[in-house]
C-alpha positions as CSV (number, residue, x, y, z in Angstrom):
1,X,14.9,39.8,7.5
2,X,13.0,38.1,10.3
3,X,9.1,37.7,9.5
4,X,6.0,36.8,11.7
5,X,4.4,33.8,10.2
6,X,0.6,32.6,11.4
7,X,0.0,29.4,10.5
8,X,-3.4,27.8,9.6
9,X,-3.1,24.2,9.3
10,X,-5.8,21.5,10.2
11,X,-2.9,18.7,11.4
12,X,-0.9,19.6,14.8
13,X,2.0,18.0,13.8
14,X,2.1,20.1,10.7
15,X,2.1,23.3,12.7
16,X,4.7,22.2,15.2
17,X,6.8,21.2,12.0
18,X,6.4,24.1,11.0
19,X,7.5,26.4,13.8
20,X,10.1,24.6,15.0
21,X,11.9,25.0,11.0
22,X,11.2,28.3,11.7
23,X,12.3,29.2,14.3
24,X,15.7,27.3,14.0
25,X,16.6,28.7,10.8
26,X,16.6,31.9,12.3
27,X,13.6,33.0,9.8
28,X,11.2,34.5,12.6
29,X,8.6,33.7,14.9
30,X,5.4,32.3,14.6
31,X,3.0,34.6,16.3
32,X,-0.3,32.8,15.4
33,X,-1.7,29.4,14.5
34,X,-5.3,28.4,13.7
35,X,-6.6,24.6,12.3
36,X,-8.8,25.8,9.9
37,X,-9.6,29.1,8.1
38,X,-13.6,29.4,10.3
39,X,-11.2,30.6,13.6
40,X,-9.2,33.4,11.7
41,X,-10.0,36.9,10.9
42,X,-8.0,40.1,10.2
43,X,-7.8,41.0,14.5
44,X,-5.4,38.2,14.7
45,X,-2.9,39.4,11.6
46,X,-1.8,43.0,13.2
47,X,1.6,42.0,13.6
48,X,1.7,39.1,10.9
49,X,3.8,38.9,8.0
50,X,3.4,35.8,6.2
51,X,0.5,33.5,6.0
52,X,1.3,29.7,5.6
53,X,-1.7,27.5,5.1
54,X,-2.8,24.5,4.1
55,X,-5.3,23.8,0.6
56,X,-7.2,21.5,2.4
57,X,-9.2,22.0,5.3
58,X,-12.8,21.0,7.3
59,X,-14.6,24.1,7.6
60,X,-13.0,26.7,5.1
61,X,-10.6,25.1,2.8
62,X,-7.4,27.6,2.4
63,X,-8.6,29.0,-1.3
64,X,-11.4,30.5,0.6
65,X,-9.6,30.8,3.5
66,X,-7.4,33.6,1.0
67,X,-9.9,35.3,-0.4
68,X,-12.2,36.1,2.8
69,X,-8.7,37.4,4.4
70,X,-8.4,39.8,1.6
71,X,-11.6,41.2,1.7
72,X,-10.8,42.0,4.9
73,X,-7.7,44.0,4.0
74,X,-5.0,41.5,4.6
75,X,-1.4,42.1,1.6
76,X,0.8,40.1,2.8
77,X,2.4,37.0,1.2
78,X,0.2,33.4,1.2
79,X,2.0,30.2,1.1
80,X,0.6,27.5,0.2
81,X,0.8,24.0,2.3
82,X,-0.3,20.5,0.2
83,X,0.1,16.9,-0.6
84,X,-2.6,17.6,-3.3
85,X,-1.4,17.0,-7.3
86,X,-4.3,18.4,-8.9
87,X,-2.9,21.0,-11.4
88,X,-6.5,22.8,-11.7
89,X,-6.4,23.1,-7.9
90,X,-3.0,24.6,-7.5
91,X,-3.4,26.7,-10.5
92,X,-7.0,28.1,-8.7
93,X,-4.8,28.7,-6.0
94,X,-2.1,30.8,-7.5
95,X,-5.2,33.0,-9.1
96,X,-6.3,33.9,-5.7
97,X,-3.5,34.6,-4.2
98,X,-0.7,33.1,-3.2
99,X,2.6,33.7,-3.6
100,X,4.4,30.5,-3.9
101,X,4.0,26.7,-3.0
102,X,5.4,24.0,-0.4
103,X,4.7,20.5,-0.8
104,X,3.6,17.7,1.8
105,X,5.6,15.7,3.5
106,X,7.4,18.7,4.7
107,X,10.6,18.8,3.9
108,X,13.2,20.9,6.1
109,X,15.3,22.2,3.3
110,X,12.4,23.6,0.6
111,X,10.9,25.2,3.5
112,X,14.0,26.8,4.3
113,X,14.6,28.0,0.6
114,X,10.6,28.8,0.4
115,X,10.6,30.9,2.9
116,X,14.0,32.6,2.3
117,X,13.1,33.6,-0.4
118,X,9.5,35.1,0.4
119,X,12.1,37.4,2.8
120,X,14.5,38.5,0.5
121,X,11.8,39.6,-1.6
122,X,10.1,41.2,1.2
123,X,13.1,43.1,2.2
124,X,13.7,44.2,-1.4
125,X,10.3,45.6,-1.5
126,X,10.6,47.4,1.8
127,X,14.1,49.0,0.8
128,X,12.6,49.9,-2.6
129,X,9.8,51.4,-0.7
130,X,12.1,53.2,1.3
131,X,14.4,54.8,-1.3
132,X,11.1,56.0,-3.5
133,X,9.9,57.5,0.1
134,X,13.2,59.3,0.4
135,X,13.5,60.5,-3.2
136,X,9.8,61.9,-3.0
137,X,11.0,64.1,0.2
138,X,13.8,65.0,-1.2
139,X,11.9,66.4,-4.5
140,X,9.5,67.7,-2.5
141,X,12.3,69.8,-0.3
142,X,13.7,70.9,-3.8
143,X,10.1,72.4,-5.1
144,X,10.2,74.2,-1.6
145,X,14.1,75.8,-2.3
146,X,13.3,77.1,-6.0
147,X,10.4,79.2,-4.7
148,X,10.6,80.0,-1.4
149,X,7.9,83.0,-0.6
150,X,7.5,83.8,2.9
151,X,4.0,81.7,3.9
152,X,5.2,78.5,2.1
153,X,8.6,79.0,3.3
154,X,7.0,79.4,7.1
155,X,4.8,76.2,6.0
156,X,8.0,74.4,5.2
157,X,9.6,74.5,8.8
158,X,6.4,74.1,10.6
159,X,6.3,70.8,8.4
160,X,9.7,70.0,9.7
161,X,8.9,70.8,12.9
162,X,6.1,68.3,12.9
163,X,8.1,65.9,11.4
164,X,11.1,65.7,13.9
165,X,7.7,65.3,16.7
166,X,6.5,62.4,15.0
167,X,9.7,60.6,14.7
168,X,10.6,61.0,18.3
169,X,7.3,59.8,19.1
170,X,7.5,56.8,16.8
171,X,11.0,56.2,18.5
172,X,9.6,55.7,21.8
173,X,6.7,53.8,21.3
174,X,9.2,51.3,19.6
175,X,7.1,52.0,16.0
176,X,9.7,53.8,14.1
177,X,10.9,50.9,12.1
178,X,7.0,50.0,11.0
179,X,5.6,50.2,7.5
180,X,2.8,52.0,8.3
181,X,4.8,54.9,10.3
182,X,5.3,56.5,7.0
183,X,1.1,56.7,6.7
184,X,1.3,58.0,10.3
185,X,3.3,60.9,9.5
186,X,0.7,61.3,6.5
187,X,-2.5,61.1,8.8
188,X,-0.8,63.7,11.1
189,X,0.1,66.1,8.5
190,X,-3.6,65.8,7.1
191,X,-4.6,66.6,10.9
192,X,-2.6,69.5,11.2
193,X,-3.9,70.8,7.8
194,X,-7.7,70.2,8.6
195,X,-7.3,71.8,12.1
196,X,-5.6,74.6,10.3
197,X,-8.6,75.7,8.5
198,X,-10.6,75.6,11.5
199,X,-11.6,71.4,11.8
200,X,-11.9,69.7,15.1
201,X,-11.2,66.3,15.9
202,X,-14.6,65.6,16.4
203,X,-14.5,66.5,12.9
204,X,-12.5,64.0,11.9
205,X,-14.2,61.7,9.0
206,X,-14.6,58.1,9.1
207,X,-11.3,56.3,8.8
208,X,-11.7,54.9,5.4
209,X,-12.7,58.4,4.4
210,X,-9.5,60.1,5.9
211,X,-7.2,57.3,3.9
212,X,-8.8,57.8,0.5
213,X,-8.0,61.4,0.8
214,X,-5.0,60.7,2.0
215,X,-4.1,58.5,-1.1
216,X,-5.4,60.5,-3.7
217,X,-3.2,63.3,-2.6
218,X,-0.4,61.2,-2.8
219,X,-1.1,59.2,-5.9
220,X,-3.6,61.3,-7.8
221,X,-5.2,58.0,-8.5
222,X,-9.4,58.4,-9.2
223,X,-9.9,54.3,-10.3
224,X,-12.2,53.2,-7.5
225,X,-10.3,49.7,-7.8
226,X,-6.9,50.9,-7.2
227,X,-8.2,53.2,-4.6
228,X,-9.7,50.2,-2.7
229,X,-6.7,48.0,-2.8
230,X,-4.7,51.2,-1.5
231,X,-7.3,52.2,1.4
232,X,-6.8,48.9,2.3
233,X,-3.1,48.3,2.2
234,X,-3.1,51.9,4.1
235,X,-5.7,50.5,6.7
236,X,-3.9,47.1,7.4
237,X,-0.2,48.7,8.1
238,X,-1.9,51.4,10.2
239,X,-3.3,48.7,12.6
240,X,-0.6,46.7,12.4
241,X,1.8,49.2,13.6
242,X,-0.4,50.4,16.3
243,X,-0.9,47.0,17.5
244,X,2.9,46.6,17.8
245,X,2.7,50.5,19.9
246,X,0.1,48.7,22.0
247,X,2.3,45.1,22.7
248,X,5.1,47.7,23.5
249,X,3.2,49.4,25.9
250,X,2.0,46.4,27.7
251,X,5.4,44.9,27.4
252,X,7.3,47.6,29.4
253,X,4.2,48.0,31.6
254,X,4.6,44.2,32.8
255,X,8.4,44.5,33.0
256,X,7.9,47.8,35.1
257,X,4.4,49.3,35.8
258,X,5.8,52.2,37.0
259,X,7.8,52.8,33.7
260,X,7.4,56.6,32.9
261,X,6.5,56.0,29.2
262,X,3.5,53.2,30.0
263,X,2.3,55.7,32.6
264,X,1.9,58.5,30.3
265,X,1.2,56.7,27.1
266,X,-0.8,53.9,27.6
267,X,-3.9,55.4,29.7
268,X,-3.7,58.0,26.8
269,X,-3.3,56.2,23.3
270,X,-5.5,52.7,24.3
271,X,-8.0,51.9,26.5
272,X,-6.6,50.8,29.9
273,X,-8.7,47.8,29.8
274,X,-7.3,46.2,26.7
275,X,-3.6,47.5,28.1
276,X,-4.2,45.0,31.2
277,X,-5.6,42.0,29.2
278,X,-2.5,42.5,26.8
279,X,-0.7,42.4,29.5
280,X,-1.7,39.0,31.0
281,X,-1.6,37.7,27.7
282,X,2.3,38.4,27.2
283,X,2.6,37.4,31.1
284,X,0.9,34.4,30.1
285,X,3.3,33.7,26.8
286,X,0.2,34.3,24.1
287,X,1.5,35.3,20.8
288,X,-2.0,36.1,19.5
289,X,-4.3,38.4,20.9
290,X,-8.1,38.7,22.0
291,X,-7.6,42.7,22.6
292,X,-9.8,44.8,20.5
293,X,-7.7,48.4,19.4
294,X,-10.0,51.9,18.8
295,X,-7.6,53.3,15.9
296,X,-9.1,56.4,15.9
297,X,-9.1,56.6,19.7
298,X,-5.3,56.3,19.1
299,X,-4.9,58.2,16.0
300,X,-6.7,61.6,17.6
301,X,-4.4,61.0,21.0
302,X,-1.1,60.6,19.1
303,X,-1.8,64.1,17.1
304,X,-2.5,65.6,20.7
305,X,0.9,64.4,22.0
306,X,2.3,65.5,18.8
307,X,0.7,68.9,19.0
308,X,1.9,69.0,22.7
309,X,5.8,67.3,22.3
């Protein structure tokens, strides 16, 4: 499984340690990297995987570092970087968050077997994921075969239908393989619902709103704490996999400007303006970003494609 790691990490040498382990072992790419936790916020960590930092930092030390990332919805992994012993420290640092631990000096083979393991972990939580996704469909599909009257048997296929329009979507914006496409196709089906009994788009509620209904359908759940930690997990894939629609866009649009799929897509789903600056960014070899996304803007577009595919 190959990750995108950001770095934060007050020592240069550190971070170019770091990256170059990384990248040699065939683990991923580093596709951020910040010296202390004051330059970071959640519009740098669309596309980002795993967060290695260091404990100790000027500005915001990486415990605090953790916990103002959360709040702002990031779920993935935390590793921690130090040379500090202090068992009270680390132990604080475990309670916040992280996920496991590397020690300074860095040494090439426990990052290796660190980090290998964060993935294999990753990718048994995705597959699990996966299979529980499938197994819900296919229980769902069952409920719709025992009892099959004529408007929920006419639902069913228009479901389908809607389905098989997503996908295809998904496949060419190069999404298809995100986490979050399987909350797109839940956001669209919503849509499709709340226009069938007579909403608008300019109906559609704020987006926090839309994924707490969202998950409650799905999980039945009315514990405001669990609700929040799923709004958010919801809110971060969502933006992370239209972030990675929007670097594909600007990627085929620098490699061909005339590329049928930028032309119609990108004008439509983004702002044209942040499509451009993306662009000069990957022309220029930036990993992170300074573009600013309007998810609803791209969430209201993609259910008019679908509507119109």
């Amino acid at each position: 499984m190959s990750l995108r790691f950001f770095l934060i990490e007050d020592d240069a040498v550190v971070r170019k340690m770091l990256e170059k382990i990384i990248v040699e072992s065939g683990l991923g790419e580093v596709v951020g990297q910040a010296e202390d936790g004051l330059h970071v916020s959640i519009d740098q960590l669309y596309s980002v995987d795993v967060i290695l930092i260091d404990l100790l930092m000027p500005g915001l030390d990486g415990i605090q570092t953790i916990k103002k990332l959360k709040a702002q919805g990031f779920i993935g992994p935390f590793i921690m970087i130090s040379q500090v012993e202090h068992k009270e420290m680390i132990g604080q640092a475990y309670l916040c968050g992280i996920d496991t631990y590397i020690h300074k000096p860095i040494n090439r083979y426990e990052v290796i077997s660190v980090l290998r393991r964060v993935a294999d972990y990753m990718a048994a939580v995705s597959s699990l994921n996966s299979i529980r996704r499938l197994l819900h469909t296919l229980e769902q599909s069952k409920k719709h075969d025992m009892y099959p009257s004529p408007p929920q048997h006419t639902a069913y296929y228009e479901k389908a239908g809607l389905e098989q329009k997503i996908e295809q979507l998904l496949l060419t914006l190069g999404i298809a393989g995100e986490s979050g496409a399987a909350d797109l196709l839940h956001i669209m089906q919503w849509l499709a619902e709340a226009e069938h009994n007579g909403a608008t788009m300019h109906d559609l509620p704020p987006l926090k709103e839309l994924y707490r209904q969202i998950i409650k359908r799905l999980h039945g759940s009315d514990e405001e704490s669990s609700l929040q930690k799923e709004i958010k997990a919801m809110e971060q894939r969502v933006r992370r996999m239209i972030f990675q629609a929007f670097t594909h866009l600007s990627s085929l649009g620098l490699t061909d400007y005339t590329n049928p799929t930028f032309e119609h897509f990108a004008p439509r789903l983004f702002d044209f303006k942040q499509i451009r600056l993306r662009m000069k960014e990957l022309e220029a070899g930036k990993k992170t970003t300074k573009c600013r996304i309007n998810v609803k803007k791209f969430l209201s577009a993609f259910y008019i494609e679908v509507k119109g595919a």
